[in-house]
Amino acid sequence: MSITAHHAPGAIPGRFQRRIGALLEPYIYLSPAIVLIALVMFVPLVIGISFAFQDYTLISSTAPSWIGLTNFESLMSDRRFWGAARNTLFWTVSSVSLQFFLGLGLALLLNRPFFGRRIVQALVLLPWAVPGFLTGLTWAWLFNPIIGPISHWMVALGLFEQPDNLLADPQNAIWGPVIANVWFGVPFFAVTLLAALQSIPDELYEAGAMDGASLWQSFTKITLPYLAPMIAITVLLRTIWVANFADLVFIMTGGGPANSTQILPNYIFTTAFRKLDFGYASAVSVVLLLLLLLYAAVLLRMRQTLVKI
């Protein structure tokens, strides 16, 4: 009788259907959001990547056609592309490095109690709240030798012989957008790292002080290990944002003078919307996407290692 019940018709299919239903139920609830994300993000992404394998020029009299890897082969001998790639590397590394170290120092200062700390914490967020377009205009005016004070300060410090526009010097023009980007991005690191600092138990510092640990030892042995996972994710996010952040460079210099400040996002924009060559611009975009994905994979792997430690 038990054997018959165990092999009752429909028992196993019914149990299997219930298990499948339980597995699919969360995805059914999420299906509207998944469909929306697919339509908004993945469909344009696939279409954009497909342009990289086409001769898609709006000023051409011929219809778009598939040309395989021709656009990518052209990149190998494109000096403007390689120049923009070098500028992008310098722009990203210098901006993120300065933002991180200044943001970490500011977070350490704000983590200490002092009069008016809440007001200072609110003021620190002001640069982050300013639109990138307005930030670029403001700093371009500040570097202007006629209406801005920065060039005159540089003369007073002995850095310039006479008031000159830093943004007009091909050797140093990239530093103008970098300085503006550092001012804009420091609050991101300051706020996120401050939140991580406030989550570190005070008992650890008290135990270190009882063992005779110096301030530097407490910083390297307690603070940094606790901040390491947060540092990894914030550096990852900020690097991706800065590498794709063309607003400041475009507003302040337009990629000049002599392409000395041309970065890949600007090169993509000018190729697509000024030369109207969407196929070649998409090929550059795909290369930038692959580089950022590789960087993200490496940094996330490092973060997992730090979390385990």
XYZ file of C-alpha atoms in Angstrom:
309
model
C 0.000 0.000 0.000
C 2.872 2.376 0.821
C 4.559 1.452 -2.443
C 1.386 2.243 -4.329
C 1.077 5.617 -2.574
C 4.685 6.379 -3.280
C 4.168 5.802 -7.000
C 0.744 7.452 -7.185
C 0.150 8.906 -10.668
C 0.824 12.636 -10.835
C 2.641 12.818 -7.463
C 6.119 13.360 -8.900
C 5.016 15.759 -11.716
C 2.970 17.778 -9.223
C 5.893 18.060 -6.825
C 8.197 19.000 -9.710
C 5.775 21.695 -10.893
C 5.547 23.197 -7.405
C 9.327 23.318 -7.141
C 9.651 24.982 -10.549
C 6.922 27.446 -9.577
C 8.731 28.316 -6.352
C 11.956 28.925 -8.280
C 10.286 31.079 -10.939
C 8.047 33.070 -8.599
C 10.616 35.803 -7.690
C 11.505 36.280 -11.362
C 7.839 36.595 -12.294
C 7.455 39.421 -9.787
C 10.637 41.059 -11.075
C 9.782 40.559 -14.753
C 8.443 44.119 -15.341
C 11.652 45.643 -13.980
C 13.814 43.145 -15.893
C 12.015 43.938 -19.145
C 12.357 47.684 -18.515
C 16.086 47.380 -17.759
C 16.587 45.274 -20.882
C 14.788 47.817 -23.051
C 16.540 50.843 -21.551
C 20.065 49.456 -21.124
C 20.819 46.272 -23.008
C 18.981 46.951 -26.265
C 20.796 50.285 -26.884
C 24.059 48.625 -25.814
C 23.672 45.820 -28.358
C 22.711 48.281 -31.089
C 25.673 50.525 -30.252
C 28.110 47.596 -30.320
C 26.697 46.486 -33.681
C 27.562 49.914 -35.135
C 31.246 49.180 -34.432
C 31.176 46.482 -37.113
C 29.487 48.678 -39.717
C 30.407 51.484 -42.074
C 27.864 53.846 -40.536
C 28.562 57.406 -41.707
C 25.645 59.786 -42.008
C 27.325 61.955 -44.642
C 27.955 58.933 -46.870
C 25.696 58.431 -49.861
C 25.674 54.664 -49.321
C 23.597 52.746 -46.820
C 25.267 51.326 -43.660
C 26.995 48.016 -44.382
C 28.806 45.370 -42.355
C 32.597 45.654 -42.602
C 33.678 43.313 -39.803
C 36.776 44.394 -37.868
C 37.799 47.180 -40.254
C 37.030 49.946 -37.755
C 39.143 48.227 -35.091
C 42.009 47.751 -37.542
C 41.890 51.477 -38.302
C 42.264 52.226 -34.590
C 45.667 50.552 -34.526
C 47.150 53.229 -36.805
C 45.100 56.178 -35.514
C 47.503 58.538 -33.747
C 44.663 60.677 -32.408
C 43.139 57.594 -30.790
C 46.400 56.624 -29.081
C 46.974 60.225 -27.994
C 43.459 60.340 -26.530
C 44.103 56.986 -24.799
C 47.278 58.348 -23.145
C 45.478 61.517 -22.098
C 42.609 59.426 -20.687
C 45.045 57.361 -18.630
C 46.737 60.477 -17.220
C 43.404 62.246 -16.662
C 41.909 59.266 -14.830
C 44.900 58.250 -12.710
C 45.820 61.791 -11.628
C 42.219 62.809 -10.916
C 41.285 59.696 -8.939
C 44.581 59.612 -7.013
C 44.334 63.250 -5.907
C 40.633 62.910 -5.124
C 41.260 59.820 -3.021
C 44.166 61.147 -0.934
C 42.553 64.544 -0.365
C 39.196 62.889 0.364
C 40.809 60.479 2.828
C 42.569 63.334 4.613
C 39.349 65.329 4.782
C 37.449 62.306 6.101
C 40.047 61.795 8.838
C 39.683 65.450 9.858
C 35.888 65.334 9.860
C 35.960 62.153 11.920
C 37.344 64.107 14.859
C 34.953 66.131 17.047
C 35.230 69.921 16.790
C 32.902 72.892 16.983
C 30.737 73.286 13.878
C 31.587 69.872 12.447
C 28.034 69.314 11.158
C 28.134 72.597 9.257
C 31.523 71.759 7.747
C 30.265 68.313 6.694
C 27.366 69.973 4.885
C 29.658 72.496 3.182
C 31.961 69.713 1.996
C 29.116 68.388 -0.179
C 28.705 71.668 -2.080
C 31.161 70.899 -4.949
C 29.444 67.538 -5.515
C 26.089 69.314 -5.862
C 27.316 71.701 -8.588
C 26.503 70.509 -12.147
C 29.535 69.482 -14.189
C 28.715 72.034 -16.883
C 28.745 74.896 -14.368
C 31.918 73.542 -12.750
C 33.716 73.596 -16.096
C 32.614 77.147 -16.875
C 33.595 78.400 -13.422
C 37.086 76.916 -13.527
C 37.633 78.092 -17.112
C 36.903 81.636 -15.890
C 39.202 81.171 -12.891
C 42.100 80.185 -15.199
C 41.420 83.096 -17.546
C 44.287 85.623 -17.087
C 41.995 88.619 -17.632
C 39.021 87.889 -15.384
C 40.360 85.073 -13.207
C 42.738 85.198 -10.220
C 44.588 81.872 -10.550
C 47.162 83.002 -13.131
C 47.978 86.053 -11.002
C 48.430 83.833 -7.951
C 50.837 81.676 -9.963
C 52.844 84.769 -10.855
C 52.973 85.719 -7.157
C 54.225 82.216 -6.320
C 56.889 82.414 -9.018
C 55.353 79.657 -11.168
C 54.571 82.013 -14.069
C 56.629 84.957 -15.297
C 53.455 86.791 -16.344
C 49.704 86.098 -16.173
C 48.967 83.431 -18.749
C 46.135 81.043 -19.499
C 47.093 77.573 -18.331
C 44.443 76.080 -20.619
C 46.220 77.514 -23.691
C 49.517 75.740 -22.960
C 49.679 72.327 -24.737
C 52.241 71.069 -22.203
C 50.167 71.802 -19.095
C 46.583 72.333 -20.273
C 45.441 68.910 -19.020
C 46.096 70.065 -15.447
C 43.277 72.609 -15.682
C 40.483 70.008 -16.023
C 42.289 67.735 -13.543
C 42.279 70.469 -10.869
C 38.603 71.197 -11.543
C 37.790 67.478 -11.390
C 39.646 67.071 -8.094
C 37.655 69.942 -6.575
C 34.470 68.331 -7.868
C 35.223 64.751 -6.773
C 36.850 65.105 -3.334
C 33.445 65.199 -1.530
C 32.568 61.740 -2.886
C 35.586 60.135 -1.216
C 35.288 62.310 1.893
C 31.659 61.347 2.586
C 31.951 57.631 1.765
C 35.205 57.162 3.685
C 33.853 59.182 6.624
C 30.904 56.782 6.856
C 33.326 53.847 6.859
C 35.520 55.486 9.513
C 32.553 56.008 11.825
C 31.744 52.280 11.635
C 35.129 51.258 13.104
C 34.701 50.281 16.786
C 36.414 52.657 19.214
C 37.455 49.666 21.309
C 40.052 48.741 18.695
C 41.789 52.094 19.031
C 41.595 51.890 22.830
C 43.164 48.427 22.763
C 45.893 49.675 20.420
C 46.619 52.647 22.704
C 46.915 50.298 25.699
C 49.461 48.240 23.729
C 51.470 51.389 23.016
C 50.553 51.787 19.347
C 51.429 55.137 17.776
C 49.015 57.146 15.625
C 50.707 55.856 12.474
C 50.511 52.247 13.683
C 46.823 52.669 14.545
C 46.226 54.105 11.088
C 48.071 51.338 9.214
C 47.020 48.404 11.403
C 43.413 49.343 12.235
C 42.063 52.116 10.028
C 43.378 51.051 6.630
C 42.420 47.351 6.929
C 38.856 48.330 7.860
C 38.702 50.897 5.055
C 40.223 48.605 2.409
C 36.941 47.119 1.075
C 35.304 50.554 0.941
C 38.396 52.035 -0.719
C 38.315 49.344 -3.400
C 34.670 49.919 -4.339
C 34.871 53.737 -4.215
C 38.038 53.807 -6.324
C 36.369 51.435 -8.791
C 33.239 53.555 -9.125
C 35.109 56.851 -9.305
C 37.570 55.540 -11.893
C 34.734 54.446 -14.177
C 32.956 57.781 -13.734
C 36.091 59.849 -14.372
C 37.109 57.798 -17.406
C 33.674 58.538 -18.910
C 33.407 62.102 -17.600
C 33.863 64.345 -20.642
C 31.949 67.417 -19.410
C 34.822 69.295 -17.771
C 37.321 68.725 -20.583
C 34.804 69.573 -23.280
C 33.661 72.795 -21.569
C 37.108 73.990 -20.468
C 39.292 73.129 -23.473
C 37.226 71.306 -26.100
C 40.083 68.798 -26.382
C 42.656 71.444 -27.312
C 45.047 73.018 -27.683
C 46.478 70.712 -30.375
C 44.522 67.732 -28.942
C 46.616 67.924 -25.760
C 43.511 67.435 -23.590
C 41.594 65.135 -25.917
C 40.339 62.108 -23.981
C 38.477 59.088 -25.328
C 34.938 60.219 -24.362
C 35.554 63.540 -26.142
C 37.054 61.740 -29.137
C 33.958 59.533 -29.317
C 31.678 62.577 -29.169
C 33.503 64.546 -31.852
C 33.784 61.519 -34.140
C 30.088 60.688 -33.828
C 28.427 64.095 -33.758
C 30.855 66.284 -35.681
C 32.292 63.878 -38.236
C 29.024 61.881 -38.147
C 31.001 58.607 -38.272
C 28.977 56.492 -35.849
C 30.680 53.248 -36.830
C 34.180 54.407 -35.931
C 32.944 56.181 -32.783
C 31.252 52.960 -31.686
C 34.496 51.044 -32.208
C 36.299 53.480 -29.886
C 33.445 53.116 -27.383
C 33.734 49.316 -27.446
C 37.474 49.520 -26.741
C 36.844 51.875 -23.799
C 34.098 49.561 -22.521
C 36.376 46.502 -22.647
C 39.188 48.327 -20.835
C 36.854 49.453 -18.050
C 35.326 45.969 -17.733
C 38.811 44.466 -17.428
C 39.760 47.046 -14.801
C 36.524 46.428 -12.869
C 37.067 42.655 -12.918
C 40.603 42.991 -11.567
C 39.621 45.453 -8.822
C 36.589 43.415 -7.737
C 38.819 40.363 -7.493
C 41.204 42.337 -5.294
C 38.274 43.492 -3.144
C 37.138 39.906 -2.582
C 40.657 39.048 -1.454
C 40.693 41.997 0.967
C 37.303 41.012 2.407
C 38.536 37.457 3.068
C 41.609 38.806 4.815
